[in-house]
């Protein structure tokens, strides 16, 4: 089955620093990947849609300059949280799909803690 | 924007009892998907429903898509401890530009008393 690898699984960083999260589709090509944010015991909130070779599409209220998304190849999308602050602490998770009739495969998520 | 609500928010059942979660979208959906997220884990795809009124079964799980394609339900018969987790519905919409978007419901957290 489809596998999506996400790294790192956990990261602790200081306020003001930047953190890069990688999302890779291991056995399929993904022209589109999605980035979500999940707070404890809450649902997944779509942050942006990452499109290979073009600019990402951000959801309303998500700061483009703070959450930089790059989708340089068909198997890799990255999310960089710039100038992180404690309120950015959350669970970030990516997903990708193989086709219209299939569900999406999620990465294992990244738990970011900003201190 | 589109909203997808689920009820109940929490469900605590005795092992062997049945469980149902209901999903309602504020807009008509292209299709609907269901995911299960275990505590500390990531969502895992269960099923996708496409047709109005569609019913699908996976062993003890029965999924239904409403006639108006705005609501759905998941029913688990005779729950087991392995069913513990949060069940999310997710509404899939495809825009006029061909972009697709998955909006997750609020989720129902199922806990089971052994």
CSV table of N, CA, C and O in Angstrom, one decimal, chain B residues 12-104:
chain,number,residue,atom,x,y,z
B,12,UNK,N,-18.8,6.4,25.1
B,12,UNK,CA,-18.1,5.5,26.0
B,12,UNK,C,-19.1,4.3,26.1
B,12,UNK,O,-20.2,4.4,26.5
B,13,UNK,N,-18.6,3.1,25.6
B,13,UNK,CA,-19.5,2.0,25.5
B,13,UNK,C,-18.9,0.7,26.2
B,13,UNK,O,-17.6,0.6,26.3
B,14,UNK,N,-19.7,-0.2,26.5
B,14,UNK,CA,-19.3,-1.5,27.1
B,14,UNK,C,-18.9,-2.3,25.9
B,14,UNK,O,-19.5,-2.3,24.8
B,15,UNK,N,-17.8,-3.1,26.0
B,15,UNK,CA,-17.4,-4.0,25.0
B,15,UNK,C,-18.6,-4.9,24.6
B,15,UNK,O,-19.2,-5.5,25.4
B,16,UNK,N,-18.8,-5.0,23.3
B,16,UNK,CA,-19.9,-5.8,22.8
B,16,UNK,C,-21.1,-5.0,22.4
B,16,UNK,O,-22.0,-5.4,21.6
B,17,UNK,N,-21.2,-3.7,22.9
B,17,UNK,CA,-22.3,-2.9,22.5
B,17,UNK,C,-22.0,-2.3,21.1
B,17,UNK,O,-20.9,-2.3,20.6
B,18,UNK,N,-23.1,-1.8,20.5
B,18,UNK,CA,-22.9,-1.1,19.2
B,18,UNK,C,-22.6,0.4,19.4
B,18,UNK,O,-22.8,1.0,20.5
B,19,UNK,N,-22.1,0.9,18.3
B,19,UNK,CA,-21.7,2.4,18.3
B,19,UNK,C,-22.0,3.0,17.0
B,19,UNK,O,-21.8,2.4,15.9
B,20,UNK,N,-22.5,4.2,17.0
B,20,UNK,CA,-22.8,5.0,15.8
B,20,UNK,C,-22.3,6.4,15.9
B,20,UNK,O,-22.5,7.0,16.9
B,21,UNK,N,-21.7,6.9,14.9
B,21,UNK,CA,-21.3,8.3,14.8
B,21,UNK,C,-22.0,8.9,13.5
B,21,UNK,O,-22.0,8.3,12.5
B,22,UNK,N,-22.5,10.1,13.7
B,22,UNK,CA,-23.2,10.8,12.6
B,22,UNK,C,-22.4,12.0,12.1
B,22,UNK,O,-21.8,12.8,12.9
B,23,UNK,N,-22.4,12.2,10.8
B,23,UNK,CA,-21.6,13.3,10.2
B,23,UNK,C,-22.5,14.1,9.3
B,23,UNK,O,-23.3,13.6,8.5
B,24,UNK,N,-22.4,15.5,9.5
B,24,UNK,CA,-23.3,16.4,8.7
B,24,UNK,C,-22.5,17.5,8.1
B,24,UNK,O,-21.7,18.2,8.8
B,25,UNK,N,-22.6,17.7,6.8
B,25,UNK,CA,-21.9,18.8,6.1
B,25,UNK,C,-22.8,19.9,5.8
B,25,UNK,O,-24.0,19.7,5.6
B,26,UNK,N,-22.3,21.1,5.9
B,26,UNK,CA,-23.1,22.3,5.6
B,26,UNK,C,-23.3,22.5,4.1
B,26,UNK,O,-24.2,23.2,3.6
B,27,UNK,N,-22.5,21.7,3.3
B,27,UNK,CA,-22.7,21.8,1.8
B,27,UNK,C,-22.7,20.4,1.2
B,27,UNK,O,-22.3,19.4,1.9
B,28,UNK,N,-23.2,20.3,0.0
B,28,UNK,CA,-23.2,19.0,-0.7
B,28,UNK,C,-21.8,18.6,-1.0
B,28,UNK,O,-20.9,19.4,-1.4
B,29,UNK,N,-21.5,17.3,-0.8
B,29,UNK,CA,-20.1,16.8,-1.0
B,29,UNK,C,-20.0,16.0,-2.3
B,29,UNK,O,-21.0,15.4,-2.8
B,30,UNK,N,-18.8,16.0,-2.9
B,30,UNK,CA,-18.5,15.1,-4.0
B,30,UNK,C,-18.5,13.7,-3.5
B,30,UNK,O,-19.1,12.8,-4.2
B,31,UNK,N,-17.9,13.5,-2.4
B,31,UNK,CA,-17.9,12.2,-1.8
B,31,UNK,C,-17.5,12.3,-0.3
B,31,UNK,O,-17.1,13.4,0.1
B,32,UNK,N,-17.5,11.3,0.4
B,32,UNK,CA,-17.2,11.4,1.8
B,32,UNK,C,-16.2,10.2,2.2
B,32,UNK,O,-16.4,9.1,1.7
B,33,UNK,N,-15.3,10.5,3.0
B,33,UNK,CA,-14.4,9.5,3.5
B,33,UNK,C,-14.4,9.4,5.0
B,33,UNK,O,-14.8,10.3,5.7
B,34,UNK,N,-14.0,8.2,5.5
B,34,UNK,CA,-14.0,8.0,6.9
B,34,UNK,C,-12.6,7.5,7.3
B,34,UNK,O,-11.9,6.7,6.6
B,35,UNK,N,-12.1,8.1,8.4
B,35,UNK,CA,-10.8,7.7,8.9
B,35,UNK,C,-10.9,7.4,10.4
B,35,UNK,O,-11.7,7.8,11.1
B,36,UNK,N,-9.9,6.6,10.8
B,36,UNK,CA,-9.8,6.2,12.2
B,36,UNK,C,-8.4,6.7,12.7
B,36,UNK,O,-7.4,6.4,12.0
B,37,UNK,N,-8.4,7.3,13.8
B,37,UNK,CA,-7.1,7.8,14.4
B,37,UNK,C,-7.0,7.2,15.8
B,37,UNK,O,-7.8,7.5,16.7
B,38,UNK,N,-6.0,6.3,16.0
B,38,UNK,CA,-5.8,5.8,17.3
B,38,UNK,C,-5.1,6.8,18.2
B,38,UNK,O,-4.4,7.7,17.7
B,39,UNK,N,-5.2,6.8,19.5
B,39,UNK,CA,-4.5,7.7,20.4
B,39,UNK,C,-3.0,7.8,20.1
B,39,UNK,O,-2.4,6.8,20.1
B,40,UNK,N,-2.5,9.0,19.8
B,40,UNK,CA,-1.1,9.2,19.5
B,40,UNK,C,-0.7,8.8,18.1
B,40,UNK,O,0.5,8.9,17.8
B,41,UNK,N,-1.7,8.4,17.3
B,41,UNK,CA,-1.4,8.0,15.9
B,41,UNK,C,-1.8,9.0,14.9
B,41,UNK,O,-2.2,10.1,15.2
B,42,UNK,N,-1.8,8.6,13.7
B,42,UNK,CA,-2.3,9.4,12.6
B,42,UNK,C,-3.5,8.8,11.9
B,42,UNK,O,-3.8,7.6,12.1
B,43,UNK,N,-4.3,9.6,11.2
B,43,UNK,CA,-5.5,9.1,10.6
B,43,UNK,C,-5.2,8.0,9.6
B,43,UNK,O,-4.3,8.1,8.8
B,44,UNK,N,-6.0,7.0,9.6
B,44,UNK,CA,-5.9,5.8,8.7
B,44,UNK,C,-7.2,5.7,7.9
B,44,UNK,O,-8.3,5.7,8.5
B,45,UNK,N,-7.1,5.7,6.6
B,45,UNK,CA,-8.3,5.7,5.7
B,45,UNK,C,-9.0,4.4,5.9
B,45,UNK,O,-8.5,3.3,5.9
B,46,UNK,N,-10.4,4.5,6.0
B,46,UNK,CA,-11.2,3.4,6.2
B,46,UNK,C,-12.0,3.1,4.9
B,46,UNK,O,-12.0,2.0,4.3
B,47,UNK,N,-12.7,4.1,4.4
B,47,UNK,CA,-13.5,3.9,3.2
B,47,UNK,C,-13.9,5.2,2.6
B,47,UNK,O,-13.8,6.3,3.2
B,48,UNK,N,-14.4,5.1,1.3
B,48,UNK,CA,-14.9,6.3,0.6
B,48,UNK,C,-16.3,6.0,0.1
B,48,UNK,O,-16.5,4.9,-0.5
B,49,UNK,N,-17.2,6.9,0.2
B,49,UNK,CA,-18.5,6.7,-0.3
B,49,UNK,C,-18.8,7.8,-1.4
B,49,UNK,O,-18.4,9.0,-1.1
B,50,UNK,N,-19.3,7.4,-2.5
B,50,UNK,CA,-19.4,8.3,-3.6
B,50,UNK,C,-20.9,8.6,-4.0
B,50,UNK,O,-21.3,9.7,-4.3
B,51,UNK,N,-21.7,7.5,-4.1
B,51,UNK,CA,-23.0,7.6,-4.6
B,51,UNK,C,-24.0,8.0,-3.5
B,51,UNK,O,-23.9,7.6,-2.4
B,52,UNK,N,-25.0,8.8,-3.9
B,52,UNK,CA,-26.1,9.1,-3.1
B,52,UNK,C,-26.8,7.9,-2.5
B,52,UNK,O,-27.1,7.0,-3.3
B,53,UNK,N,-27.0,7.8,-1.2
B,53,UNK,CA,-27.6,6.6,-0.6
B,53,UNK,C,-26.8,5.4,-0.5
B,53,UNK,O,-27.3,4.3,-0.1
B,54,UNK,N,-25.5,5.5,-0.8
B,54,UNK,CA,-24.6,4.3,-0.8
B,54,UNK,C,-24.4,3.8,0.6
B,54,UNK,O,-24.3,4.5,1.5
B,55,UNK,N,-24.4,2.4,0.6
B,55,UNK,CA,-24.1,1.7,1.9
B,55,UNK,C,-23.0,0.7,1.6
B,55,UNK,O,-23.0,0.0,0.6
B,56,UNK,N,-22.0,0.8,2.5
B,56,UNK,CA,-20.8,-0.2,2.3
B,56,UNK,C,-20.6,-0.8,3.7
B,56,UNK,O,-20.7,-0.2,4.7
B,57,UNK,N,-20.1,-2.0,3.6
B,57,UNK,CA,-19.8,-2.7,4.9
B,57,UNK,C,-18.3,-3.2,4.9
B,57,UNK,O,-17.8,-3.7,3.8
B,58,UNK,N,-17.7,-3.2,6.0
B,58,UNK,CA,-16.4,-3.8,6.2
B,58,UNK,C,-16.5,-4.5,7.6
B,58,UNK,O,-16.4,-4.0,8.6
B,59,UNK,N,-16.7,-5.8,7.4
B,59,UNK,CA,-16.9,-6.7,8.6
B,59,UNK,C,-17.9,-6.1,9.6
B,59,UNK,O,-19.1,-6.1,9.2
B,60,UNK,N,-17.5,-5.6,10.7
B,60,UNK,CA,-18.5,-5.1,11.7
B,60,UNK,C,-18.9,-3.6,11.5
B,60,UNK,O,-19.7,-3.1,12.2
B,61,UNK,N,-18.2,-3.0,10.5
B,61,UNK,CA,-18.5,-1.6,10.2
B,61,UNK,C,-19.4,-1.4,9.1
B,61,UNK,O,-19.2,-2.0,8.0
B,62,UNK,N,-20.4,-0.5,9.2
B,62,UNK,CA,-21.3,-0.2,8.2
B,62,UNK,C,-21.3,1.3,7.9
B,62,UNK,O,-21.5,2.1,8.9
B,63,UNK,N,-21.1,1.7,6.7
B,63,UNK,CA,-21.0,3.1,6.3
B,63,UNK,C,-22.2,3.5,5.4
B,63,UNK,O,-22.5,2.7,4.5
B,64,UNK,N,-22.7,4.7,5.6
B,64,UNK,CA,-23.9,5.1,4.8
B,64,UNK,C,-23.7,6.5,4.4
B,64,UNK,O,-23.2,7.4,5.2
B,65,UNK,N,-24.1,6.8,3.2
B,65,UNK,CA,-24.0,8.2,2.6
B,65,UNK,C,-25.4,8.6,2.3
B,65,UNK,O,-26.2,7.9,1.7
B,66,UNK,N,-25.8,9.8,2.8
B,66,UNK,CA,-27.2,10.3,2.7
B,66,UNK,C,-27.6,10.5,1.2
B,66,UNK,O,-26.7,10.8,0.4
B,67,UNK,N,-28.9,10.6,1.0
B,67,UNK,CA,-29.4,10.8,-0.3
B,67,UNK,C,-29.0,12.1,-0.9
B,67,UNK,O,-28.8,12.3,-2.1
B,68,UNK,N,-29.0,13.1,0.0
B,68,UNK,CA,-28.6,14.5,-0.4
B,68,UNK,C,-27.1,14.7,-0.5
B,68,UNK,O,-26.6,15.8,-0.8
B,69,UNK,N,-26.3,13.7,-0.1
B,69,UNK,CA,-24.9,13.8,-0.1
B,69,UNK,C,-24.4,14.9,0.8
B,69,UNK,O,-23.4,15.6,0.5
B,70,UNK,N,-25.1,15.0,1.9
B,70,UNK,CA,-24.7,16.0,2.9
B,70,UNK,C,-24.5,15.4,4.3
B,70,UNK,O,-24.0,16.0,5.2
B,71,UNK,N,-24.8,14.1,4.4
B,71,UNK,CA,-24.6,13.5,5.7
B,71,UNK,C,-24.2,12.0,5.5
B,71,UNK,O,-24.4,11.4,4.5
B,72,UNK,N,-23.7,11.5,6.6
B,72,UNK,CA,-23.1,10.1,6.5
B,72,UNK,C,-23.1,9.5,8.0
B,72,UNK,O,-23.2,10.3,8.9
B,73,UNK,N,-23.0,8.2,8.0
B,73,UNK,CA,-23.0,7.6,9.4
B,73,UNK,C,-22.0,6.4,9.3
B,73,UNK,O,-21.8,5.8,8.2
B,74,UNK,N,-21.5,6.1,10.5
B,74,UNK,CA,-20.7,4.9,10.6
B,74,UNK,C,-21.2,4.1,11.8
B,74,UNK,O,-21.4,4.7,12.9
B,75,UNK,N,-21.5,2.9,11.6
B,75,UNK,CA,-22.1,2.0,12.7
B,75,UNK,C,-21.1,0.9,12.9
B,75,UNK,O,-20.8,0.2,11.9
B,76,UNK,N,-20.8,0.6,14.1
B,76,UNK,CA,-19.9,-0.5,14.5
B,76,UNK,C,-20.8,-1.5,15.3
B,76,UNK,O,-21.3,-1.1,16.4
B,77,UNK,N,-20.9,-2.7,14.9
B,77,UNK,CA,-21.6,-3.7,15.6
B,77,UNK,C,-20.7,-4.5,16.6
B,77,UNK,O,-19.6,-4.8,16.2
B,78,UNK,N,-21.2,-4.7,17.8
B,78,UNK,CA,-20.5,-5.5,18.8
B,78,UNK,C,-19.0,-5.0,18.9
B,78,UNK,O,-18.1,-5.7,18.5
B,79,UNK,N,-18.9,-3.8,19.5
B,79,UNK,CA,-17.5,-3.2,19.6
B,79,UNK,C,-16.5,-4.1,20.3
B,79,UNK,O,-16.9,-4.9,21.2
B,80,UNK,N,-15.3,-3.9,19.9
B,80,UNK,CA,-14.2,-4.6,20.5
B,80,UNK,C,-13.2,-3.6,21.0
B,80,UNK,O,-13.2,-2.5,20.5
B,81,UNK,N,-12.3,-4.0,21.9
B,81,UNK,CA,-11.3,-3.0,22.4
B,81,UNK,C,-10.4,-2.4,21.3
B,81,UNK,O,-9.9,-1.3,21.5
B,82,UNK,N,-10.2,-3.2,20.3
B,82,UNK,CA,-9.4,-2.7,19.1
B,82,UNK,C,-10.1,-1.5,18.4
B,82,UNK,O,-9.5,-0.9,17.5
B,83,UNK,N,-11.4,-1.3,18.7
B,83,UNK,CA,-12.1,-0.2,18.0
B,83,UNK,C,-11.8,1.1,18.6
B,83,UNK,O,-12.3,2.1,18.1
B,84,UNK,N,-11.1,1.2,19.7
B,84,UNK,CA,-10.9,2.4,20.4
B,84,UNK,C,-10.1,3.4,19.5
B,84,UNK,O,-9.2,3.0,18.7
B,85,UNK,N,-10.6,4.7,19.5
B,85,UNK,CA,-9.9,5.7,18.7
B,85,UNK,C,-10.9,6.8,18.4
B,85,UNK,O,-12.1,6.8,18.8
B,86,UNK,N,-10.5,7.7,17.6
B,86,UNK,CA,-11.4,8.8,17.1
B,86,UNK,C,-11.7,8.6,15.7
B,86,UNK,O,-10.8,8.3,14.8
B,87,UNK,N,-13.0,8.6,15.4
B,87,UNK,CA,-13.4,8.4,14.0
B,87,UNK,C,-13.8,9.7,13.4
B,87,UNK,O,-14.6,10.5,13.9
B,88,UNK,N,-13.2,10.0,12.2
B,88,UNK,CA,-13.4,11.2,11.5
B,88,UNK,C,-14.1,11.0,10.2
B,88,UNK,O,-13.7,10.1,9.4
B,89,UNK,N,-15.1,11.7,9.9
B,89,UNK,CA,-15.6,11.7,8.5
B,89,UNK,C,-14.8,12.9,7.8
B,89,UNK,O,-14.4,13.8,8.5
B,90,UNK,N,-14.7,12.9,6.5
B,90,UNK,CA,-14.0,13.9,5.8
B,90,UNK,C,-14.8,14.2,4.5
B,90,UNK,O,-14.9,13.2,3.7
B,91,UNK,N,-15.2,15.4,4.3
B,91,UNK,CA,-15.9,15.7,3.1
B,91,UNK,C,-15.0,16.1,2.0
B,91,UNK,O,-14.1,16.9,2.2
B,92,UNK,N,-15.1,15.5,0.8
B,92,UNK,CA,-14.2,15.8,-0.3
B,92,UNK,C,-15.0,16.6,-1.3
B,92,UNK,O,-16.1,16.3,-1.7
B,93,UNK,N,-14.4,17.7,-1.6
B,93,UNK,CA,-15.0,18.6,-2.6
B,93,UNK,C,-14.0,18.9,-3.7
B,93,UNK,O,-12.8,19.1,-3.5
B,94,UNK,N,-14.5,18.9,-4.9
B,94,UNK,CA,-13.6,19.3,-6.1
B,94,UNK,C,-14.1,20.6,-6.7
B,94,UNK,O,-15.3,20.7,-7.0
B,95,UNK,N,-13.2,21.6,-6.7
B,95,UNK,CA,-13.6,22.9,-7.2
B,95,UNK,C,-13.8,22.9,-8.7
B,95,UNK,O,-13.4,22.0,-9.4
B,96,UNK,N,-14.3,24.1,-9.2
B,96,UNK,CA,-14.4,24.3,-10.6
B,96,UNK,C,-13.1,24.2,-11.3
B,96,UNK,O,-13.0,24.0,-12.5
B,97,UNK,N,-12.0,24.5,-10.6
B,97,UNK,CA,-10.7,24.5,-11.2
B,97,UNK,C,-10.0,23.1,-11.1
B,97,UNK,O,-8.9,23.0,-11.5
B,98,UNK,N,-10.8,22.2,-10.6
B,98,UNK,CA,-10.2,20.8,-10.5
B,98,UNK,C,-9.4,20.6,-9.2
B,98,UNK,O,-8.8,19.5,-9.0
B,99,UNK,N,-9.3,21.6,-8.3
B,99,UNK,CA,-8.6,21.4,-7.1
B,99,UNK,C,-9.5,20.6,-6.1
B,99,UNK,O,-10.7,20.9,-6.0
B,100,UNK,N,-8.9,19.7,-5.4
B,100,UNK,CA,-9.7,19.0,-4.4
B,100,UNK,C,-9.3,19.4,-3.0
B,100,UNK,O,-8.1,19.8,-2.8
B,101,UNK,N,-10.2,19.2,-2.1
B,101,UNK,CA,-10.0,19.6,-0.7
B,101,UNK,C,-10.8,18.7,0.1
B,101,UNK,O,-11.9,18.2,-0.2
B,102,UNK,N,-10.1,18.3,1.2
B,102,UNK,CA,-10.7,17.4,2.2
B,102,UNK,C,-10.9,18.1,3.5
B,102,UNK,O,-10.0,18.6,4.1
B,103,UNK,N,-12.2,18.2,3.9
B,103,UNK,CA,-12.5,18.9,5.2
B,103,UNK,C,-12.9,17.9,6.2
B,103,UNK,O,-13.9,17.2,6.0
B,104,UNK,N,-12.2,17.8,7.3
B,104,UNK,CA,-12.4,16.8,8.3
B,104,UNK,C,-13.6,17.3,9.2
B,104,UNK,O,-13.7,18.5,9.5
